[in-house]
Coordinates of N, CA and C in Angstrom, one line a residue:
M19 N -18.7 14.6 -7.6 CA -17.3 14.8 -8.2 C -16.5 15.4 -7.1
V20 N -15.3 14.8 -6.8 CA -14.4 15.3 -5.8 C -13.6 16.5 -6.4
H21 N -13.1 16.3 -7.6 CA -12.3 17.3 -8.3 C -12.5 17.0 -9.8
E22 N -12.2 18.0 -10.6 CA -12.5 17.8 -12.0 C -11.7 16.6 -12.6
N23 N -10.5 16.3 -12.0 CA -9.7 15.2 -12.5 C -9.9 13.9 -11.7
I24 N -10.7 14.0 -10.6 CA -10.9 12.8 -9.8 C -12.4 12.7 -9.5
P25 N -13.2 12.0 -10.4 CA -14.6 12.0 -10.3 C -15.2 11.3 -9.1
L26 N -14.5 10.3 -8.5 CA -15.1 9.5 -7.4 C -14.3 9.6 -6.1
V27 N -14.9 9.5 -5.0 CA -14.3 9.5 -3.7 C -13.3 8.3 -3.6
F28 N -13.8 7.2 -4.1 CA -12.9 6.0 -4.1 C -11.6 6.2 -4.9
A29 N -11.7 6.9 -6.0 CA -10.5 7.2 -6.8 C -9.6 8.1 -6.0
A30 N -10.1 9.1 -5.3 CA -9.3 10.0 -4.5 C -8.6 9.3 -3.4
E31 N -9.3 8.4 -2.8 CA -8.7 7.6 -1.7 C -7.6 6.6 -2.2
A32 N -7.9 6.1 -3.4 CA -6.9 5.2 -4.0 C -5.6 5.9 -4.4
I33 N -5.7 7.1 -4.9 CA -4.6 7.9 -5.3 C -3.8 8.3 -4.0
A34 N -4.5 8.7 -3.0 CA -3.8 9.0 -1.7 C -3.1 7.8 -1.1
C35 N -3.7 6.7 -1.2 CA -3.0 5.4 -0.7 C -1.8 5.1 -1.5
V36 N -1.8 5.2 -2.8 CA -0.7 4.9 -3.7 C 0.4 6.0 -3.4
Q37 N 0.1 7.2 -3.2 CA 1.1 8.3 -2.9 C 1.7 8.0 -1.6
A38 N 1.0 7.6 -0.6 CA 1.5 7.3 0.8 C 2.5 6.1 0.7
V39 N 2.2 5.1 -0.1 CA 3.1 4.0 -0.2 C 4.3 4.4 -1.0
T40 N 4.2 5.2 -2.0 CA 5.3 5.7 -2.7 C 6.3 6.5 -1.9
V41 N 5.7 7.4 -1.1 CA 6.6 8.2 -0.2 C 7.3 7.4 0.8
G42 N 6.6 6.4 1.4 CA 7.2 5.5 2.3 C 8.3 4.7 1.7
R43 N 8.1 4.2 0.5 CA 9.2 3.5 -0.2 C 10.4 4.4 -0.4
D44 N 10.1 5.6 -0.9 CA 11.2 6.6 -1.1 C 12.0 7.0 0.1
L45 N 11.3 6.9 1.3 CA 12.0 7.2 2.6 C 12.7 6.0 3.2
G46 N 12.5 4.9 2.5 CA 13.2 3.7 3.0 C 12.4 2.9 4.0
I47 N 11.2 3.2 4.2 CA 10.3 2.5 5.1 C 10.1 1.1 4.6
T48 N 10.4 0.1 5.4 CA 10.2 -1.3 4.9 C 9.0 -2.0 5.5
H49 N 8.5 -1.5 6.6 CA 7.3 -2.1 7.2 C 6.3 -1.0 7.5
A50 N 5.0 -1.3 7.2 CA 4.0 -0.3 7.4 C 2.7 -1.1 7.9
E51 N 1.9 -0.4 8.6 CA 0.6 -0.9 9.1 C -0.4 -0.3 8.2
I52 N -1.2 -1.2 7.5 CA -2.2 -0.7 6.6 C -3.5 -0.9 7.3
E53 N -4.3 0.2 7.4 CA -5.5 0.2 8.1 C -6.6 -0.4 7.2
R54 N -7.7 -0.7 7.7 CA -8.8 -1.4 7.0 C -9.2 -0.7 5.8
D55 N -9.4 0.6 5.8 CA -9.9 1.4 4.6 C -8.9 1.3 3.5
C56 N -7.7 1.4 3.8 CA -6.6 1.3 2.7 C -6.6 -0.1 2.2
L57 N -6.7 -1.0 3.0 CA -6.7 -2.4 2.6 C -7.8 -2.7 1.6
T58 N -9.0 -2.2 1.9 CA -10.1 -2.4 0.9 C -9.7 -1.7 -0.4
I59 N -9.1 -0.6 -0.4 CA -8.8 0.1 -1.6 C -7.7 -0.7 -2.4
I60 N -6.7 -1.2 -1.7 CA -5.7 -2.0 -2.3 C -6.3 -3.2 -3.0
K61 N -7.2 -3.9 -2.3 CA -7.8 -5.1 -2.9 C -8.6 -4.8 -4.1
K62 N -9.3 -3.6 -4.1 CA -10.1 -3.2 -5.3 C -9.3 -2.8 -6.5
V63 N -8.1 -2.2 -6.2 CA -7.3 -1.7 -7.3 C -6.6 -2.9 -7.9

């Protein structure tokens, strides 16, 4: 268990990925390079 609210490492990574994309969008970033680990998470989500 990573945290009482996040039981899996995969879930923690997925939340971090979503938060990064959200912040980028809020900052007006229109292009981003997604690395392999995040791409795997996006495909699974």
